[in-house]
Amino acid sequence: MDRKRCCVKLSVHPSRGLMDEKFTVLVQNVLPGFQLTVYAFYKCEGGYSWEAFAHYTASATGAVNVSEDPSRGGTYSGVEPMGLMWSLRPVPGSKSGLRMRKMNVQTPMEVTISVYQGHLTEGFVDQVPLAAVVVERWYMAPGVRRIPITEGGLTATLFLPSGPGPFPGLLDLWGGGGKLVEYRAALLASHGIAAMALDYLTPQITKETGKMQHPQILGSRIAMLGLSFGTSVTLRMAVYSQVIKLRCAVCISGSHVQPIDGSVAQIMTSFNDNADKTRFNEEQHVIWRDLLMPIPTDASLKVDVGRLRCPLLLVVGEDDQNWPSYESAMDMKEMMQRAGNEHLLTVLSYPNAGHLIEPPFTPSARASAFKTISNTPQTGVCVFMVLWGGEPVAHSVAQEDSWRKTLVFLRVHLSSWAISPDSRFIF
Amino acid sequence: EGAPVSLVRARWLQSVVISVTPSRALVDETFRVAVQNLPPGSPVTLHSLHRSEDEDLWEAFGHYVSDSRGTVSVADDFSFGGTYTGKEAMGLLWSMSPVPGSREGLRLRKKNVCIPQLVNISVYGGHVEEGFGERLPLASTLTERWHLGPGVRRIEISERGVRGTLFIPPGPGPFPGMLDMWGGGGGLLEYRSALLASHGYASLALEYFTAGELKSADKEFSYFETAFNIVREHPQVIPDRVGLFGLSLGSLMASYLAAESSVIEPRCCVCVSGGHLYPRGANLQQLFRAYSSHSHKLRVDEHNREIWRSINLPIPEDLSQKLDVGKINCPMLLVNGIDDQNWPTVECAEDMAHMMRAAGKEHLLTRIEYPDAGHLIEPPYSPHSRATKFIKDVILLWGGQTKPHADAQEDSWRNILAFLQKHLYCTQNPKAKM
């Protein structure tokens, strides 16, 4: 019996945390100078295996602290406290084009963290680790309530923070892939914001005349957060809606370029009109950023952000290969400067970050499979290998930094004087 | 109050933020409770509320004053009143007691360890003493307290006549093992074993008689030896690193096994609130009969609560009435409360030390005794009950004062984990091929 095994002490603290919280991985009771590999393993809801690993050398006290010590190689290098999360990638031999997205937010991600002797790069499954622990990563803080909404033809999920309220409200919109993705709204509720994730593409809404049906319970003053195509909808609402008065808006990886007359569905069609501008890289990954380029000068082809009356936070990755988000941000800045409302604008622009700027520590990939919702029944659903762009370390930095700043932005602008006497929400 | 005042209050109302970090933790981990965005220098009450599995409500509260930045930090600030005072980071947990109007003699014990204890932590304006249920808090949040760490496996054991639940830590192992025995209340209590497994020990919570059926307990010692072997023989347990952990009657069982068993060799033994008074050669049935014969010495206090400690005092000189602790060959940690009203644990510990010294085994013994701590020395931050219902409607006096008892639980647990680490996990670095 290998006595050495029982001596290695491995701990992760906190063992249960929110997805956007950091943890500390500590290895103790090994010999000074001992070479080891810290390994993370996760089996996602789709049944696919993901892994990350890093090579460390124990200190003079026989310990490794992942938050403080440098990795000498693996799926990340250098000092990266959360590298074991954001550098997770499908194990060798996996199906291509995978993207990690938790659909059931009521259960945690369970990641197994192990420590192996030596500097390994493969064959983890065939070796017995020295020790292993499990860490739970939650999207919902204790007490956060998940409320599915189906009234009024909507497909949405509302997340209420724990406590009596009242809470500021936010509408959370994802991109052109459709589907109801809840994890960002769940995390926002864990930070005290009542957030509703809205599936605005699959239901009737695409057939509406551009006016978005909004649920009464949110009242008329809320924040809106959109990513990718969600930005197109958010900007349109922020500037033109007579019904929704936004308190503030956050737009991630999107553009203001869209035909301003016409429905939300028609925005998508207009992109398809430029489909011939699609490019491909050497790996045949689809690059769609040129579909909206060059940024038009014609005012009818872009949201008139000069008329914006609420604060706007733009988050863009400079290596976005899917949308020309950086160029759009620069054009929006210029338009607002000319209109005199530039003081409302904050731009967070991240070098070498890609399109999918997700909550912190979410693994990113330069490309993945993407299913579009087609609005013409004939074409149906198409799957592409889409290039998002981004270099992993820089992209991870962008996710962590922009999330923190987004939370501050929302907190600052969602404070208010007035309270509806009968509602939990403020206006 | 006119409209402008309520508008101001309303604004204050919506921006107060309360946080508990970490929001999910093991029951023996500390947390930091903080409130922000209060007006500076304002009196507030921090309040905790828990609905037990038996549907009883437990609460605690502390009175604070926000600082110049409008914050309150329970870990750093003074409580000026409530169920605890002073700088007490975990006071909102260990000073909990049943809410006014509750049933008598309650004890808080987790039955289902697979789900956490949910505790509501709120902040109220002003220094409130009662009626929390009728007020609206300024803010509140929920925190989860777990006995079971992530990845710990729970295995129901029903083999070779032994009943219990085995908890195995995550990872390949193999792990040191533990046989975990509770006291005279009987039944199957899993929470301490779940917690021990969360600290790296494969621990078997043993049921050796049904809850409340102490008088009919008839297990022979072979039952305990078989249970020990079930742990020892498990493929993920290191066979020569299995210890014993007992509280109260369980502690007496642990000491018996350490002294008398020729079948098992515990690596070490943790005895909480136990003793060594045991007619030699007796089985469990005979043991109870022997104790019952002294029941005329039973006293009751002014509230009619039974005090058992004097039943077996003075400690007999007659060696045939005591375990032969001189035969013990493993390290022993004795943890006792000096205000134990249920068992003369300190007097026993003293006598055990005397007997072991005579046998040249004193170096194996470590004694920790806590002033004003009672009999039920549990894992940290669990509420203290000076007296609770034991079997049927009898209320037993356990002893202890809340604050010293809470300190004893926190300190003893730390000592217990260090003792187990020392004797069941290696401390020296191994000579390994590197």
mmCIF file of C-alpha atoms in Angstrom, chain B residues 50-377:
data_model
loop_
_atom_site.group_PDB
_atom_site.id
_atom_site.type_symbol
_atom_site.label_atom_id
_atom_site.label_comp_id
_atom_site.label_asym_id
_atom_site.label_seq_id
_atom_site.Cartn_x
_atom_site.Cartn_y
_atom_site.Cartn_z
ATOM 1 C CA HIS B 50 -33.512 28.746 11.221
ATOM 2 C CA ARG B 51 -36.433 26.368 10.800
ATOM 3 C CA SER B 52 -35.324 22.944 11.973
ATOM 4 C CA GLU B 53 -36.285 19.644 10.392
ATOM 5 C CA ASP B 54 -38.741 19.266 13.280
ATOM 6 C CA GLU B 55 -40.327 22.568 12.248
ATOM 7 C CA ASP B 56 -39.124 24.483 15.302
ATOM 8 C CA LEU B 57 -37.807 28.010 14.855
ATOM 9 C CA TRP B 58 -34.429 28.925 16.277
ATOM 10 C CA GLU B 59 -33.065 32.457 16.379
ATOM 11 C CA ALA B 60 -30.238 34.626 17.623
ATOM 12 C CA PHE B 61 -29.595 38.367 17.429
ATOM 13 C CA GLY B 62 -27.010 41.005 18.184
ATOM 14 C CA HIS B 63 -27.244 44.763 18.589
ATOM 15 C CA TYR B 64 -24.807 46.833 16.564
ATOM 16 C CA VAL B 65 -24.122 50.432 15.606
ATOM 17 C CA SER B 66 -22.944 51.165 12.070
ATOM 18 C CA ASP B 67 -19.617 52.938 11.654
ATOM 19 C CA SER B 68 -18.863 56.213 9.898
ATOM 20 C CA ARG B 69 -19.063 54.511 6.502
ATOM 21 C CA GLY B 70 -22.425 52.992 7.304
ATOM 22 C CA THR B 71 -21.158 49.460 7.616
ATOM 23 C CA VAL B 72 -21.448 46.732 10.210
ATOM 24 C CA SER B 73 -19.096 43.746 10.197
ATOM 25 C CA VAL B 74 -20.053 41.044 12.684
ATOM 26 C CA ALA B 75 -16.553 39.591 12.654
ATOM 27 C CA ASP B 76 -14.967 42.931 13.557
ATOM 28 C CA ASP B 77 -17.565 44.897 15.516
ATOM 29 C CA PHE B 78 -19.004 44.635 18.999
ATOM 30 C CA SER B 79 -22.461 43.374 19.716
ATOM 31 C CA PHE B 80 -23.866 45.503 22.513
ATOM 32 C CA GLY B 81 -26.706 43.165 23.399
ATOM 33 C CA GLY B 82 -28.907 40.340 22.272
ATOM 34 C CA THR B 83 -28.266 36.628 22.542
ATOM 35 C CA TYR B 84 -24.519 37.306 22.471
ATOM 36 C CA THR B 85 -22.275 40.274 23.166
ATOM 37 C CA GLY B 86 -18.799 41.329 22.190
ATOM 38 C CA LYS B 87 -16.844 40.584 19.042
ATOM 39 C CA GLU B 88 -18.302 37.238 17.964
ATOM 40 C CA ALA B 89 -18.048 36.348 14.268
ATOM 41 C CA MET B 90 -20.210 33.241 14.707
ATOM 42 C CA GLY B 91 -22.482 34.439 17.509
ATOM 43 C CA LEU B 92 -25.511 34.399 15.212
ATOM 44 C CA LEU B 93 -25.187 30.623 15.051
ATOM 45 C CA TRP B 94 -23.949 29.347 18.387
ATOM 46 C CA SER B 95 -26.169 31.596 20.494
ATOM 47 C CA MET B 96 -29.360 30.428 18.779
ATOM 48 C CA SER B 97 -32.188 29.207 20.933
ATOM 49 C CA PRO B 98 -35.800 28.250 20.250
ATOM 50 C CA VAL B 99 -38.028 31.286 19.619
ATOM 51 C CA PRO B 100 -40.348 32.386 22.441
ATOM 52 C CA GLY B 101 -43.355 30.079 22.662
ATOM 53 C CA SER B 102 -41.505 27.005 21.433
ATOM 54 C CA ARG B 103 -41.836 23.531 22.882
ATOM 55 C CA GLU B 104 -39.660 22.724 25.866
ATOM 56 C CA GLY B 105 -36.395 20.887 25.944
ATOM 57 C CA LEU B 106 -35.477 21.166 22.259
ATOM 58 C CA ARG B 107 -32.132 20.143 20.843
ATOM 59 C CA LEU B 108 -30.931 21.039 17.348
ATOM 60 C CA ARG B 109 -29.605 17.996 15.508
ATOM 61 C CA LYS B 110 -29.360 17.502 11.741
ATOM 62 C CA LYS B 111 -30.958 14.333 10.475
ATOM 63 C CA ASN B 112 -30.657 14.598 6.696
ATOM 64 C CA VAL B 113 -27.065 15.526 5.988
ATOM 65 C CA CYS B 114 -27.549 15.494 2.214
ATOM 66 C CA ILE B 115 -29.206 18.918 2.304
ATOM 67 C CA PRO B 116 -27.820 21.944 4.120
ATOM 68 C CA GLN B 117 -29.099 23.811 7.154
ATOM 69 C CA LEU B 118 -30.651 27.020 5.845
ATOM 70 C CA VAL B 119 -30.156 30.062 8.027
ATOM 71 C CA ASN B 120 -31.753 33.394 7.249
ATOM 72 C CA ILE B 121 -29.589 36.342 8.250
ATOM 73 C CA SER B 122 -31.350 39.728 8.386
ATOM 74 C CA VAL B 123 -30.721 43.253 9.525
ATOM 75 C CA TYR B 124 -33.408 45.314 11.240
ATOM 76 C CA GLY B 125 -33.406 49.004 12.031
ATOM 77 C CA GLY B 126 -32.967 49.819 15.717
ATOM 78 C CA HIS B 127 -32.118 47.594 18.648
ATOM 79 C CA VAL B 128 -34.891 45.019 18.559
ATOM 80 C CA GLU B 129 -35.430 42.449 21.302
ATOM 81 C CA GLU B 130 -38.466 40.548 20.123
ATOM 82 C CA GLY B 131 -41.214 40.310 17.558
ATOM 83 C CA PHE B 132 -38.839 39.879 14.625
ATOM 84 C CA GLY B 133 -41.498 37.968 12.753
ATOM 85 C CA GLU B 134 -43.776 41.011 12.671
ATOM 86 C CA ARG B 135 -41.215 43.414 11.312
ATOM 87 C CA LEU B 136 -39.827 43.915 7.851
ATOM 88 C CA PRO B 137 -36.033 43.671 7.758
ATOM 89 C CA LEU B 138 -33.933 46.244 5.938
ATOM 90 C CA ALA B 139 -32.269 43.393 4.066
ATOM 91 C CA SER B 140 -31.872 39.681 4.434
ATOM 92 C CA THR B 141 -30.019 36.847 2.859
ATOM 93 C CA LEU B 142 -29.870 33.108 3.137
ATOM 94 C CA THR B 143 -26.812 31.070 3.987
ATOM 95 C CA GLU B 144 -26.294 27.324 3.696
ATOM 96 C CA ARG B 145 -24.447 25.314 6.361
ATOM 97 C CA TRP B 146 -23.431 21.843 5.247
ATOM 98 C CA HIS B 147 -22.287 18.771 7.141
ATOM 99 C CA LEU B 148 -21.412 17.068 3.880
ATOM 100 C CA GLY B 149 -18.606 18.413 1.713
ATOM 101 C CA PRO B 150 -18.781 18.163 -2.096
ATOM 102 C CA GLY B 151 -17.867 14.727 -3.398
ATOM 103 C CA VAL B 152 -18.282 12.900 -0.061
ATOM 104 C CA ARG B 153 -20.064 9.611 -0.626
ATOM 105 C CA ARG B 154 -22.767 8.303 1.680
ATOM 106 C CA ILE B 155 -23.173 4.514 1.895
ATOM 107 C CA GLU B 156 -25.859 2.842 3.987
ATOM 108 C CA ILE B 157 -24.414 -0.147 5.835
ATOM 109 C CA SER B 158 -26.487 -3.155 6.725
ATOM 110 C CA GLU B 159 -24.161 -6.133 6.763
ATOM 111 C CA ARG B 160 -22.990 -8.749 9.254
ATOM 112 C CA GLY B 161 -25.762 -7.519 11.539
ATOM 113 C CA VAL B 162 -24.268 -4.033 11.751
ATOM 114 C CA ARG B 163 -26.362 -0.955 10.976
ATOM 115 C CA GLY B 164 -24.922 2.425 10.210
ATOM 116 C CA THR B 165 -23.885 4.883 7.520
ATOM 117 C CA LEU B 166 -20.408 5.085 6.079
ATOM 118 C CA PHE B 167 -19.097 8.362 4.664
ATOM 119 C CA ILE B 168 -16.110 8.260 2.318
ATOM 120 C CA PRO B 169 -14.103 11.349 1.312
ATOM 121 C CA PRO B 170 -13.737 12.202 -2.374
ATOM 122 C CA GLY B 171 -10.668 10.959 -4.161
ATOM 123 C CA PRO B 172 -8.955 7.641 -4.758
ATOM 124 C CA GLY B 173 -7.876 7.143 -1.183
ATOM 125 C CA PRO B 174 -7.072 5.068 0.652
ATOM 126 C CA PHE B 175 -8.136 7.037 3.714
ATOM 127 C CA PRO B 176 -7.793 6.647 7.462
ATOM 128 C CA GLY B 177 -11.007 5.337 8.964
ATOM 129 C CA MET B 178 -13.174 6.041 11.986
ATOM 130 C CA LEU B 179 -15.857 4.315 13.967
ATOM 131 C CA ASP B 180 -18.175 7.022 15.284
ATOM 132 C CA MET B 181 -20.462 6.341 18.234
ATOM 133 C CA TRP B 182 -23.043 8.592 19.863
ATOM 134 C CA GLY B 183 -24.628 8.297 23.263
ATOM 135 C CA GLY B 184 -27.565 7.039 25.240
ATOM 136 C CA GLY B 185 -30.221 8.632 23.066
ATOM 137 C CA GLY B 186 -29.624 5.949 20.475
ATOM 138 C CA GLY B 187 -30.644 5.945 16.845
ATOM 139 C CA LEU B 188 -28.481 6.759 13.854
ATOM 140 C CA LEU B 189 -26.899 10.182 13.808
ATOM 141 C CA GLU B 190 -24.850 10.866 10.718
ATOM 142 C CA TYR B 191 -23.778 14.468 11.001
ATOM 143 C CA ARG B 192 -20.467 14.082 12.771
ATOM 144 C CA SER B 193 -19.330 11.294 10.458
ATOM 145 C CA ALA B 194 -20.355 13.359 7.427
ATOM 146 C CA LEU B 195 -18.216 16.186 8.755
ATOM 147 C CA LEU B 196 -15.262 13.885 9.525
ATOM 148 C CA ALA B 197 -15.421 12.534 5.967
ATOM 149 C CA SER B 198 -15.382 16.113 4.719
ATOM 150 C CA HIS B 199 -12.052 16.350 6.540
ATOM 151 C CA GLY B 200 -10.609 13.214 4.942
ATOM 152 C CA TYR B 201 -11.654 10.349 7.249
ATOM 153 C CA ALA B 202 -13.791 7.408 6.096
ATOM 154 C CA SER B 203 -16.208 7.448 9.007
ATOM 155 C CA LEU B 204 -18.929 4.985 10.004
ATOM 156 C CA ALA B 205 -21.778 6.445 12.031
ATOM 157 C CA LEU B 206 -22.924 3.442 14.055
ATOM 158 C CA GLU B 207 -26.411 2.655 15.240
ATOM 159 C CA TYR B 208 -26.199 0.325 18.227
ATOM 160 C CA PHE B 209 -29.681 0.677 19.590
ATOM 161 C CA THR B 210 -32.878 2.258 18.375
ATOM 162 C CA ALA B 211 -33.631 5.788 19.414
ATOM 163 C CA GLY B 212 -35.071 5.894 22.904
ATOM 164 C CA GLU B 213 -34.577 2.204 23.542
ATOM 165 C CA LEU B 214 -31.552 2.438 25.826
ATOM 166 C CA LYS B 215 -32.931 -0.050 28.346
ATOM 167 C CA SER B 216 -33.303 -2.754 25.773
ATOM 168 C CA ALA B 217 -29.918 -2.269 24.170
ATOM 169 C CA ASP B 218 -28.451 -5.695 24.010
ATOM 170 C CA LYS B 219 -25.573 -5.540 21.636
ATOM 171 C CA GLU B 220 -22.552 -7.543 22.585
ATOM 172 C CA PHE B 221 -19.095 -6.145 22.066
ATOM 173 C CA SER B 222 -18.622 -8.264 19.056
ATOM 174 C CA TYR B 223 -21.108 -5.904 17.384
ATOM 175 C CA PHE B 224 -18.733 -2.987 17.787
ATOM 176 C CA GLU B 225 -15.746 -5.072 16.769
ATOM 177 C CA THR B 226 -17.553 -6.154 13.615
ATOM 178 C CA ALA B 227 -18.430 -2.537 12.865
ATOM 179 C CA PHE B 228 -14.776 -1.565 13.299
ATOM 180 C CA ASN B 229 -13.770 -4.342 10.922
ATOM 181 C CA ILE B 230 -16.277 -3.222 8.326
ATOM 182 C CA VAL B 231 -14.426 0.092 8.242
ATOM 183 C CA ARG B 232 -10.999 -1.522 8.393
ATOM 184 C CA GLU B 233 -11.738 -3.930 5.554
ATOM 185 C CA HIS B 234 -13.205 -1.364 3.190
ATOM 186 C CA PRO B 235 -11.057 -1.162 0.026
ATOM 187 C CA GLN B 236 -10.620 2.587 0.442
ATOM 188 C CA VAL B 237 -9.550 2.471 4.084
ATOM 189 C CA ILE B 238 -5.977 2.090 5.350
ATOM 190 C CA PRO B 239 -6.362 -0.958 7.602
ATOM 191 C CA ASP B 240 -3.924 0.050 10.322
ATOM 192 C CA ARG B 241 -5.207 3.609 10.560
ATOM 193 C CA VAL B 242 -8.710 3.282 11.946
ATOM 194 C CA GLY B 243 -9.637 5.271 15.029
ATOM 195 C CA LEU B 244 -12.523 5.449 17.451
ATOM 196 C CA PHE B 245 -14.670 8.511 18.178
ATOM 197 C CA GLY B 246 -17.283 8.509 20.899
ATOM 198 C CA LEU B 247 -19.440 10.923 22.849
ATOM 199 C CA SER B 248 -21.025 10.088 26.204
ATOM 200 C CA LEU B 249 -22.008 6.416 26.169
ATOM 201 C CA GLY B 250 -20.245 6.126 22.815
ATOM 202 C CA SER B 251 -17.110 7.384 24.476
ATOM 203 C CA LEU B 252 -17.387 4.666 27.108
ATOM 204 C CA MET B 253 -17.738 2.105 24.302
ATOM 205 C CA ALA B 254 -14.663 3.516 22.616
ATOM 206 C CA SER B 255 -12.630 3.269 25.821
ATOM 207 C CA TYR B 256 -13.869 -0.266 26.380
ATOM 208 C CA LEU B 257 -12.816 -1.354 22.920
ATOM 209 C CA ALA B 258 -9.424 0.301 23.285
ATOM 210 C CA ALA B 259 -8.805 -1.421 26.624
ATOM 211 C CA GLU B 260 -10.439 -4.812 26.271
ATOM 212 C CA SER B 261 -10.742 -5.854 22.658
ATOM 213 C CA SER B 262 -8.470 -8.604 21.502
ATOM 214 C CA VAL B 263 -9.965 -8.460 18.031
ATOM 215 C CA ILE B 264 -9.387 -4.868 16.973
ATOM 216 C CA GLU B 265 -6.532 -2.398 17.355
ATOM 217 C CA PRO B 266 -7.688 1.194 17.114
ATOM 218 C CA ARG B 267 -4.975 3.559 16.016
ATOM 219 C CA CYS B 268 -6.238 6.319 18.324
ATOM 220 C CA CYS B 269 -9.304 7.243 20.298
ATOM 221 C CA VAL B 270 -11.277 10.471 20.791
ATOM 222 C CA CYS B 271 -13.469 10.397 23.892
ATOM 223 C CA VAL B 272 -15.822 13.326 24.394
ATOM 224 C CA SER B 273 -17.734 13.574 27.661
ATOM 225 C CA GLY B 274 -17.135 9.972 28.579
ATOM 226 C CA GLY B 275 -15.792 7.905 31.395
ATOM 227 C CA HIS B 276 -14.494 4.515 32.433
ATOM 228 C CA LEU B 277 -17.063 3.313 34.968
ATOM 229 C CA TYR B 278 -17.908 -0.148 33.838
ATOM 230 C CA PRO B 279 -18.437 -3.364 35.767
ATOM 231 C CA ARG B 280 -15.815 -5.697 34.357
ATOM 232 C CA GLY B 281 -17.183 -8.489 32.251
ATOM 233 C CA ALA B 282 -20.574 -6.871 31.905
ATOM 234 C CA ASN B 283 -22.390 -6.469 28.627
ATOM 235 C CA LEU B 284 -24.509 -3.437 27.755
ATOM 236 C CA GLN B 285 -27.632 -4.780 29.503
ATOM 237 C CA GLN B 286 -25.699 -5.455 32.678
ATOM 238 C CA LEU B 287 -24.081 -2.050 32.450
ATOM 239 C CA PHE B 288 -27.453 -0.312 32.471
ATOM 240 C CA ARG B 289 -28.686 -2.418 35.292
ATOM 241 C CA ALA B 290 -25.620 -1.460 37.289
ATOM 242 C CA TYR B 291 -26.246 2.227 36.625
ATOM 243 C CA SER B 292 -29.934 1.888 37.425
ATOM 244 C CA SER B 293 -29.072 0.439 40.794
ATOM 245 C CA HIS B 294 -27.669 3.827 41.713
ATOM 246 C CA SER B 295 -30.634 5.793 40.511
ATOM 247 C CA HIS B 296 -31.621 6.659 44.070
ATOM 248 C CA LYS B 297 -28.738 9.089 43.876
ATOM 249 C CA LEU B 298 -30.437 10.917 41.049
ATOM 250 C CA ARG B 299 -31.124 14.567 41.796
ATOM 251 C CA VAL B 300 -33.387 17.073 40.172
ATOM 252 C CA ASP B 301 -32.931 20.808 39.939
ATOM 253 C CA GLU B 302 -35.505 23.510 40.643
ATOM 254 C CA HIS B 303 -37.029 23.002 37.185
ATOM 255 C CA ASN B 304 -37.377 19.265 37.681
ATOM 256 C CA ARG B 305 -34.550 18.488 35.306
ATOM 257 C CA GLU B 306 -32.607 15.345 36.104
ATOM 258 C CA ILE B 307 -29.006 15.617 37.167
ATOM 259 C CA TRP B 308 -27.268 12.297 36.683
ATOM 260 C CA ARG B 309 -23.698 13.245 37.454
ATOM 261 C CA SER B 310 -23.769 12.145 41.087
ATOM 262 C CA ILE B 311 -25.230 8.717 40.348
ATOM 263 C CA ASN B 312 -21.765 7.309 39.942
ATOM 264 C CA LEU B 313 -19.906 9.462 42.434
ATOM 265 C CA PRO B 314 -17.675 9.034 44.192
ATOM 266 C CA ILE B 315 -15.500 7.257 41.653
ATOM 267 C CA PRO B 316 -15.155 3.760 43.137
ATOM 268 C CA GLU B 317 -11.813 2.494 44.320
ATOM 269 C CA ASP B 318 -12.906 -1.013 43.383
ATOM 270 C CA LEU B 319 -11.114 -1.846 40.142
ATOM 271 C CA SER B 320 -13.805 -4.303 39.143
ATOM 272 C CA GLN B 321 -16.162 -1.385 38.627
ATOM 273 C CA LYS B 322 -13.897 0.346 36.141
ATOM 274 C CA LEU B 323 -12.348 -0.337 32.783
ATOM 275 C CA ASP B 324 -8.784 -1.495 32.937
ATOM 276 C CA VAL B 325 -7.487 1.554 31.126
ATOM 277 C CA GLY B 326 -3.937 0.521 31.893
ATOM 278 C CA LYS B 327 -4.310 -1.966 29.049
ATOM 279 C CA ILE B 328 -4.891 0.778 26.475
ATOM 280 C CA ASN B 329 -2.153 0.925 23.867
ATOM 281 C CA CYS B 330 -3.219 3.795 21.639
ATOM 282 C CA PRO B 331 -3.229 7.584 21.995
ATOM 283 C CA MET B 332 -6.349 8.837 23.760
ATOM 284 C CA LEU B 333 -7.812 12.331 23.650
ATOM 285 C CA LEU B 334 -10.280 13.072 26.421
ATOM 286 C CA VAL B 335 -12.447 16.166 25.918
ATOM 287 C CA ASN B 336 -14.673 17.151 28.833
ATOM 288 C CA GLY B 337 -16.726 20.024 30.164
ATOM 289 C CA ILE B 338 -16.109 20.960 33.788
ATOM 290 C CA ASP B 339 -19.776 21.914 34.212
ATOM 291 C CA ASP B 340 -20.977 18.535 32.924
ATOM 292 C CA GLN B 341 -24.122 17.803 34.963
ATOM 293 C CA ASN B 342 -24.858 14.509 33.283
ATOM 294 C CA TRP B 343 -21.683 12.549 33.939
ATOM 295 C CA PRO B 344 -18.712 13.093 36.258
ATOM 296 C CA THR B 345 -16.447 13.179 33.231
ATOM 297 C CA VAL B 346 -13.661 15.233 34.792
ATOM 298 C CA GLU B 347 -13.504 13.015 37.880
ATOM 299 C CA CYS B 348 -13.363 9.995 35.582
ATOM 300 C CA ALA B 349 -10.648 11.565 33.472
ATOM 301 C CA GLU B 350 -8.634 12.220 36.612
ATOM 302 C CA ASP B 351 -8.993 8.640 37.743
ATOM 303 C CA MET B 352 -8.197 7.304 34.255
ATOM 304 C CA ALA B 353 -5.013 9.351 34.230
ATOM 305 C CA HIS B 354 -4.101 7.902 37.623
ATOM 306 C CA MET B 355 -4.672 4.346 36.432
ATOM 307 C CA MET B 356 -2.775 4.841 33.189
ATOM 308 C CA ARG B 357 0.111 6.434 35.032
ATOM 309 C CA ALA B 358 0.305 3.388 37.266
ATOM 310 C CA ALA B 359 0.523 1.215 34.156
ATOM 311 C CA GLY B 360 3.194 3.415 32.542
ATOM 312 C CA LYS B 361 0.809 4.516 29.800
ATOM 313 C CA GLU B 362 0.356 8.135 30.778
ATOM 314 C CA HIS B 363 2.197 9.360 27.687
ATOM 315 C CA LEU B 364 -0.731 8.088 25.604
ATOM 316 C CA LEU B 365 -3.230 10.356 27.318
ATOM 317 C CA THR B 366 -4.191 13.929 26.418
ATOM 318 C CA ARG B 367 -6.851 15.642 28.508
ATOM 319 C CA ILE B 368 -8.639 18.875 27.639
ATOM 320 C CA GLU B 369 -11.154 20.282 30.111
ATOM 321 C CA TYR B 370 -13.278 23.362 29.550
ATOM 322 C CA PRO B 371 -14.670 25.520 32.357
ATOM 323 C CA ASP B 372 -18.416 26.151 32.127
ATOM 324 C CA ALA B 373 -18.843 23.726 29.271
ATOM 325 C CA GLY B 374 -21.480 21.019 29.608
ATOM 326 C CA HIS B 375 -21.909 17.443 28.460
ATOM 327 C CA LEU B 376 -22.948 17.840 24.836
ATOM 328 C CA ILE B 377 -19.740 19.008 23.228
#
